[in-house]
Coordinates of C-alpha atoms in Angstrom, one line a residue:
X240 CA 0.0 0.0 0.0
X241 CA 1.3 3.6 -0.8
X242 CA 2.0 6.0 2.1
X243 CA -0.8 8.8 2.2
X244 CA 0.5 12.4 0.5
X245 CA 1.2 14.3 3.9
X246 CA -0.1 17.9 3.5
X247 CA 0.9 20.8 6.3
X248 CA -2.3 23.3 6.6
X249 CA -1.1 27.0 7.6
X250 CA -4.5 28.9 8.4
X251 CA -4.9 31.2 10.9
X252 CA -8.8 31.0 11.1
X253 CA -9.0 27.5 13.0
X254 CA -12.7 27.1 12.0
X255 CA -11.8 27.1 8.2
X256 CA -8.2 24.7 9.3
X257 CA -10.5 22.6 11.1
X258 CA -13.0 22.0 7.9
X259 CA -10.1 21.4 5.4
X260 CA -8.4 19.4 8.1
X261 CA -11.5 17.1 8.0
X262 CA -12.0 17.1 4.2
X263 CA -8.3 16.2 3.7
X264 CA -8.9 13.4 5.8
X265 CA -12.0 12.4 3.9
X266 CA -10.1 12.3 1.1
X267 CA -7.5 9.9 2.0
X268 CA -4.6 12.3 2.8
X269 CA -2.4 12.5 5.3
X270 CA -2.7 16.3 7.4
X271 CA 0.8 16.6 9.6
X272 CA 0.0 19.9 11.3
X273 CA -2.5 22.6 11.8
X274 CA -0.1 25.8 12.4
X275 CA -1.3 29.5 12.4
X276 CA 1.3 31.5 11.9
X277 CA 4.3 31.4 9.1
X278 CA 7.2 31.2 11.6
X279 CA 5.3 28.0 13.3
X280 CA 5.0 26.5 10.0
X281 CA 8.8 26.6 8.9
X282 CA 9.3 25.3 12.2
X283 CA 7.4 22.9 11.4
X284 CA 8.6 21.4 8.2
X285 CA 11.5 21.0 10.0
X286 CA 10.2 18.4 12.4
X287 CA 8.1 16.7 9.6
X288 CA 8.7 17.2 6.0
X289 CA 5.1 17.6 4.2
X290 CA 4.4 16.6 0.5
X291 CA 2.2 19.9 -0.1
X292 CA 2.0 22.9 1.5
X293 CA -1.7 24.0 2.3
X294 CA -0.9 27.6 2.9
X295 CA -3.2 31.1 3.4
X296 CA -1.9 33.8 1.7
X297 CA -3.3 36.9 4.4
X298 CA -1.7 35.2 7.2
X299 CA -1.6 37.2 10.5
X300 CA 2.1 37.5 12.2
X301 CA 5.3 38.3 11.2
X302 CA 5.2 36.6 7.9
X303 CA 2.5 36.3 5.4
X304 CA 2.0 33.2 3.4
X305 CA 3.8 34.5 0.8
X306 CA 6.6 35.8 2.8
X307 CA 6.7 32.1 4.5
X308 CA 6.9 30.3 1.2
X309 CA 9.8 32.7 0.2
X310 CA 11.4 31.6 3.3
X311 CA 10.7 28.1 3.2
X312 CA 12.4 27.6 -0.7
X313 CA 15.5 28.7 0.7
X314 CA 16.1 25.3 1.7
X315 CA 13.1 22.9 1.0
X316 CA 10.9 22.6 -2.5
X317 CA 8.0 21.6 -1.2
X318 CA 5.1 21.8 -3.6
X319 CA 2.6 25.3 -2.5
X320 CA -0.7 25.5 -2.8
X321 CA -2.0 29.1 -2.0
X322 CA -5.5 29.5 -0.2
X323 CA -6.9 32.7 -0.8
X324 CA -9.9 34.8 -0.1
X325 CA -8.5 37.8 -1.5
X326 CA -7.5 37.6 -5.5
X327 CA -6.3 41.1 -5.8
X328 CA -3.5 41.7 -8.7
X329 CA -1.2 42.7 -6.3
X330 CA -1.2 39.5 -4.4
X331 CA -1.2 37.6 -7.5
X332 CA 1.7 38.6 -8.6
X333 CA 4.0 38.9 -5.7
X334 CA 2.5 34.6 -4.7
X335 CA 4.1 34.0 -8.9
X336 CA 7.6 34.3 -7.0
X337 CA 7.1 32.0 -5.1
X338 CA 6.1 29.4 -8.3
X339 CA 2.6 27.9 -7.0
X340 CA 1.7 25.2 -8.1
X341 CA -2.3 25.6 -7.4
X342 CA -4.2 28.5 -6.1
X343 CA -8.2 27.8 -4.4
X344 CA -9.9 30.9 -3.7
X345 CA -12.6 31.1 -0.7
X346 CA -14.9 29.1 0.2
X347 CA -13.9 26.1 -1.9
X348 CA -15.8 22.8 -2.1
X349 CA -13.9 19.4 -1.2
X350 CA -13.6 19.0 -4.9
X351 CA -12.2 22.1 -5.7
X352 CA -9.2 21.0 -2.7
X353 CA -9.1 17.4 -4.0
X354 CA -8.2 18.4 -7.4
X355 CA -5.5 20.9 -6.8
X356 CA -3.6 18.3 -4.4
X357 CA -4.1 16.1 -7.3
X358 CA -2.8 18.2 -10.3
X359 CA -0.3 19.2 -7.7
X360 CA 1.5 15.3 -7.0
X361 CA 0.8 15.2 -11.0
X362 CA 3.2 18.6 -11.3
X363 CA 5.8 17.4 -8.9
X364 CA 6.1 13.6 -10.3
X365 CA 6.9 15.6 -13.6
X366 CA 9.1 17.5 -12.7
X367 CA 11.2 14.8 -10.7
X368 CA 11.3 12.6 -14.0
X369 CA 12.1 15.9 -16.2
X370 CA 15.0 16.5 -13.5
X371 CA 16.5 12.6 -14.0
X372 CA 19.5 12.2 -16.3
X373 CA 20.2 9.8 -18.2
X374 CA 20.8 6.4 -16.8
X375 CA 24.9 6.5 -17.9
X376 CA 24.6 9.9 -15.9
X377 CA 22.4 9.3 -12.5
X378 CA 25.8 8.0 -10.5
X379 CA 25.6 10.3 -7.7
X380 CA 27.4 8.8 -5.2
X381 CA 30.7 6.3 -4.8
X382 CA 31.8 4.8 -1.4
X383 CA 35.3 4.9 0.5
X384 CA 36.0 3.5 3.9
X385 CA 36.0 7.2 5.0
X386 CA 34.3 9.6 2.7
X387 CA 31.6 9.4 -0.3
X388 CA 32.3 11.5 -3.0
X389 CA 28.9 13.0 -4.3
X390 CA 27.9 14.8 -7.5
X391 CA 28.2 18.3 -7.8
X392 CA 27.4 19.9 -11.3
X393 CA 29.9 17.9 -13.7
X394 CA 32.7 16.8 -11.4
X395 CA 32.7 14.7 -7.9
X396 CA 33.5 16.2 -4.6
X397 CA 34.7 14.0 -1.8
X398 CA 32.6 14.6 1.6
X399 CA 34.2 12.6 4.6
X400 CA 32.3 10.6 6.7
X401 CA 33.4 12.3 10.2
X402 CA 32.1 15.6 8.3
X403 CA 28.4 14.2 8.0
X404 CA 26.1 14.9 10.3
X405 CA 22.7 13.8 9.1
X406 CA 20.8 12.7 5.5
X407 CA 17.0 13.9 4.8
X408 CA 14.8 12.7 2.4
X409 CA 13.1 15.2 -0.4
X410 CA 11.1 12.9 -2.0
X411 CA 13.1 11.5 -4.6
X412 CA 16.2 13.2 -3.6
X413 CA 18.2 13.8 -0.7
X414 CA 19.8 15.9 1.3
X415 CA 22.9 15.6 3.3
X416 CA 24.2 18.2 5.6
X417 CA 27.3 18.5 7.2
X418 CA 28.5 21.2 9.6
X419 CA 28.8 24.0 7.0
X420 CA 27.7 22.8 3.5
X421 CA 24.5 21.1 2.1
X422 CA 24.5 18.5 -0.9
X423 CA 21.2 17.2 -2.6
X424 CA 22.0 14.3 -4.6
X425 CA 19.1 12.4 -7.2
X426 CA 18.7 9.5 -5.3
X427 CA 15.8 8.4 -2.4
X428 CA 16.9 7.5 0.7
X429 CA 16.4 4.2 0.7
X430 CA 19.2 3.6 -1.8
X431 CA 21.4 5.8 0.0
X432 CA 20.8 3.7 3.2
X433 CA 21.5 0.8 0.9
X434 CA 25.2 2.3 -0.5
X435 CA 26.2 3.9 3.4
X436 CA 28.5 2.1 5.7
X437 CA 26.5 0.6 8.2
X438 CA 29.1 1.4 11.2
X439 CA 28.8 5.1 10.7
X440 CA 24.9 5.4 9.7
X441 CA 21.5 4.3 10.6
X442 CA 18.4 5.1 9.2
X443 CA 16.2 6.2 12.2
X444 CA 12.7 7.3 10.7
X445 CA 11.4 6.9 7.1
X446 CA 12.9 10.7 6.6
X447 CA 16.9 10.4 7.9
X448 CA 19.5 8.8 8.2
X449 CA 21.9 10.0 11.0
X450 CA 25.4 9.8 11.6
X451 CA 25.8 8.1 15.3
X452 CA 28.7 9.8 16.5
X453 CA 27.0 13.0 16.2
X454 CA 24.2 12.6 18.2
X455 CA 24.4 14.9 21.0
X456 CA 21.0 13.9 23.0
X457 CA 18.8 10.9 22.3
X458 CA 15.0 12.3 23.9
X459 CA 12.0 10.4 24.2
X460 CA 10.8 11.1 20.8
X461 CA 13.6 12.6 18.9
X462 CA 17.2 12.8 19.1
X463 CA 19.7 16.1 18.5
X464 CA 22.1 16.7 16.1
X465 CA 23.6 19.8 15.9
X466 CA 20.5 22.4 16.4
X467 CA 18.6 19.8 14.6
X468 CA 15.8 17.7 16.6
X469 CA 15.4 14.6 14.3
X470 CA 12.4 12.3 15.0
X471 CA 12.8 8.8 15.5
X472 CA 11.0 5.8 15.0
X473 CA 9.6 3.6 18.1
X474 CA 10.5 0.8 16.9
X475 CA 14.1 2.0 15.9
X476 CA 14.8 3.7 19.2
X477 CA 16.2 0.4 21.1
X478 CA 18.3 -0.4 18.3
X479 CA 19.9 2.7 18.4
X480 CA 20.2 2.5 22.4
X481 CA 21.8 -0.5 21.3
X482 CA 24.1 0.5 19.1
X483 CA 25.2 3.4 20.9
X484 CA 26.5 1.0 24.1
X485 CA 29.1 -0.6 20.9
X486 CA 30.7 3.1 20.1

């Protein structure tokens, strides 16, 4: 069975959140968060990275929807759809930055919603397969005993091991980060677990893959890596308690 699309609703009228919440449900999708405010929701994706990004456009707060989504592209390409209740030039173009990939405008039916998240996944799964290169070219990553050398533009560049801190999934990417420097490579976590040397790395919820001599506080659910709280599995948490007592 498919895992549900996970969609992030940012409304700040909890009445309409609550509705869409419920219709999204309805509908078979997954909702992560209900979050009012812009800064609440980037804090959010970092805690759990959504497929679609349900997001008001008049948001109260610091940040507007618009300003949010500016924010959030700095580091993540997550899919937008805009909610909108005011469809006013101005606001149309400054959202057309931001690339959206759907707009509703209020009220909506469930229909209206199920069809944007739809023609949305249909956008993104494009665009992933537009992004691919050919097969001769999709090597993006070769294993040594202490670094992986990863793809960057036409050449390789060697990132060591000790450097790494974690790996996130982006759908069918990922991300690796180390202390100073980010890489996204085409390739889905689960092959990078594959390819990683199991001694250094251990894949601790669906989204990362952590490097275990940087963990710096294992908490009930999540453990720290840097500033970074990633979430971990129930069923994974032992093993890691496990593996931590062989360091």
């Amino acid at each position: 069975m498919s895992e549900k699309i996970k969609i992030l609703i940012v409304e700040d009228e909890m009445v309409i959140a609550a509705n869409i919440s419920l219709q999204l449900t309805e509908l078979g999708y997954e909702v992560t968060a209900i979050v009012p405010r812009g800064e609440e929701a980037l804090t959010q994706i970092e805690s759990e990275l959504p497929d679609i990004l349900l997001l008001d456009i008049n948001l109260k707060g610091e940040l507007d929807g618009i300003e949010t989504a500016l924010k959030m592209q700095k580091t993540h390409d997550i899919p937008i759809i805009y909610l909108t209740a005011n469809s006013d030039d101005a606001h149309f173009q400054r959202a057309k930055e931001t690339h959206p990939y759907a707009f509703i405008a209020k009220p909506f039916k469930k229909l209206d919603l199920q069809r944007a998240i739809e023609l949305t996944m249909s956008q993104a799964e494009m665009k992933v397969k537009n992004n691919k290169k050919p097969r001769q070219e999709q090597e993006e990553i070769s294993i040594l005993e202490d670094a992986i050398f990863v793809r960057h533009s036409t050449s390789m560049v060697k990132v060591s091991i000790a450097d790494i801190l974690y790996i996130e999934a982006e759908r069918n990417y990922c991300r690796i980060f180390t202390s100073n420097k980010e890489h996204l490579l085409v390739i889905t976590l689960k092959e990078m677990d594959k390819k990683l040397p199991a001694k250094h790395f251990m894949r601790i919820h669906r989204s990362y893959i952590i490097n275990i001599s940087k963990i710096q506080e294992v908490a009930t659910t999540h453990i720290v890596i840097g500033r970074k709280a990633i979430p971990i599995g129930k069923s994974l948490k032992k093993e890691l308690l496990k593996r931590l007592q062989t360091i």
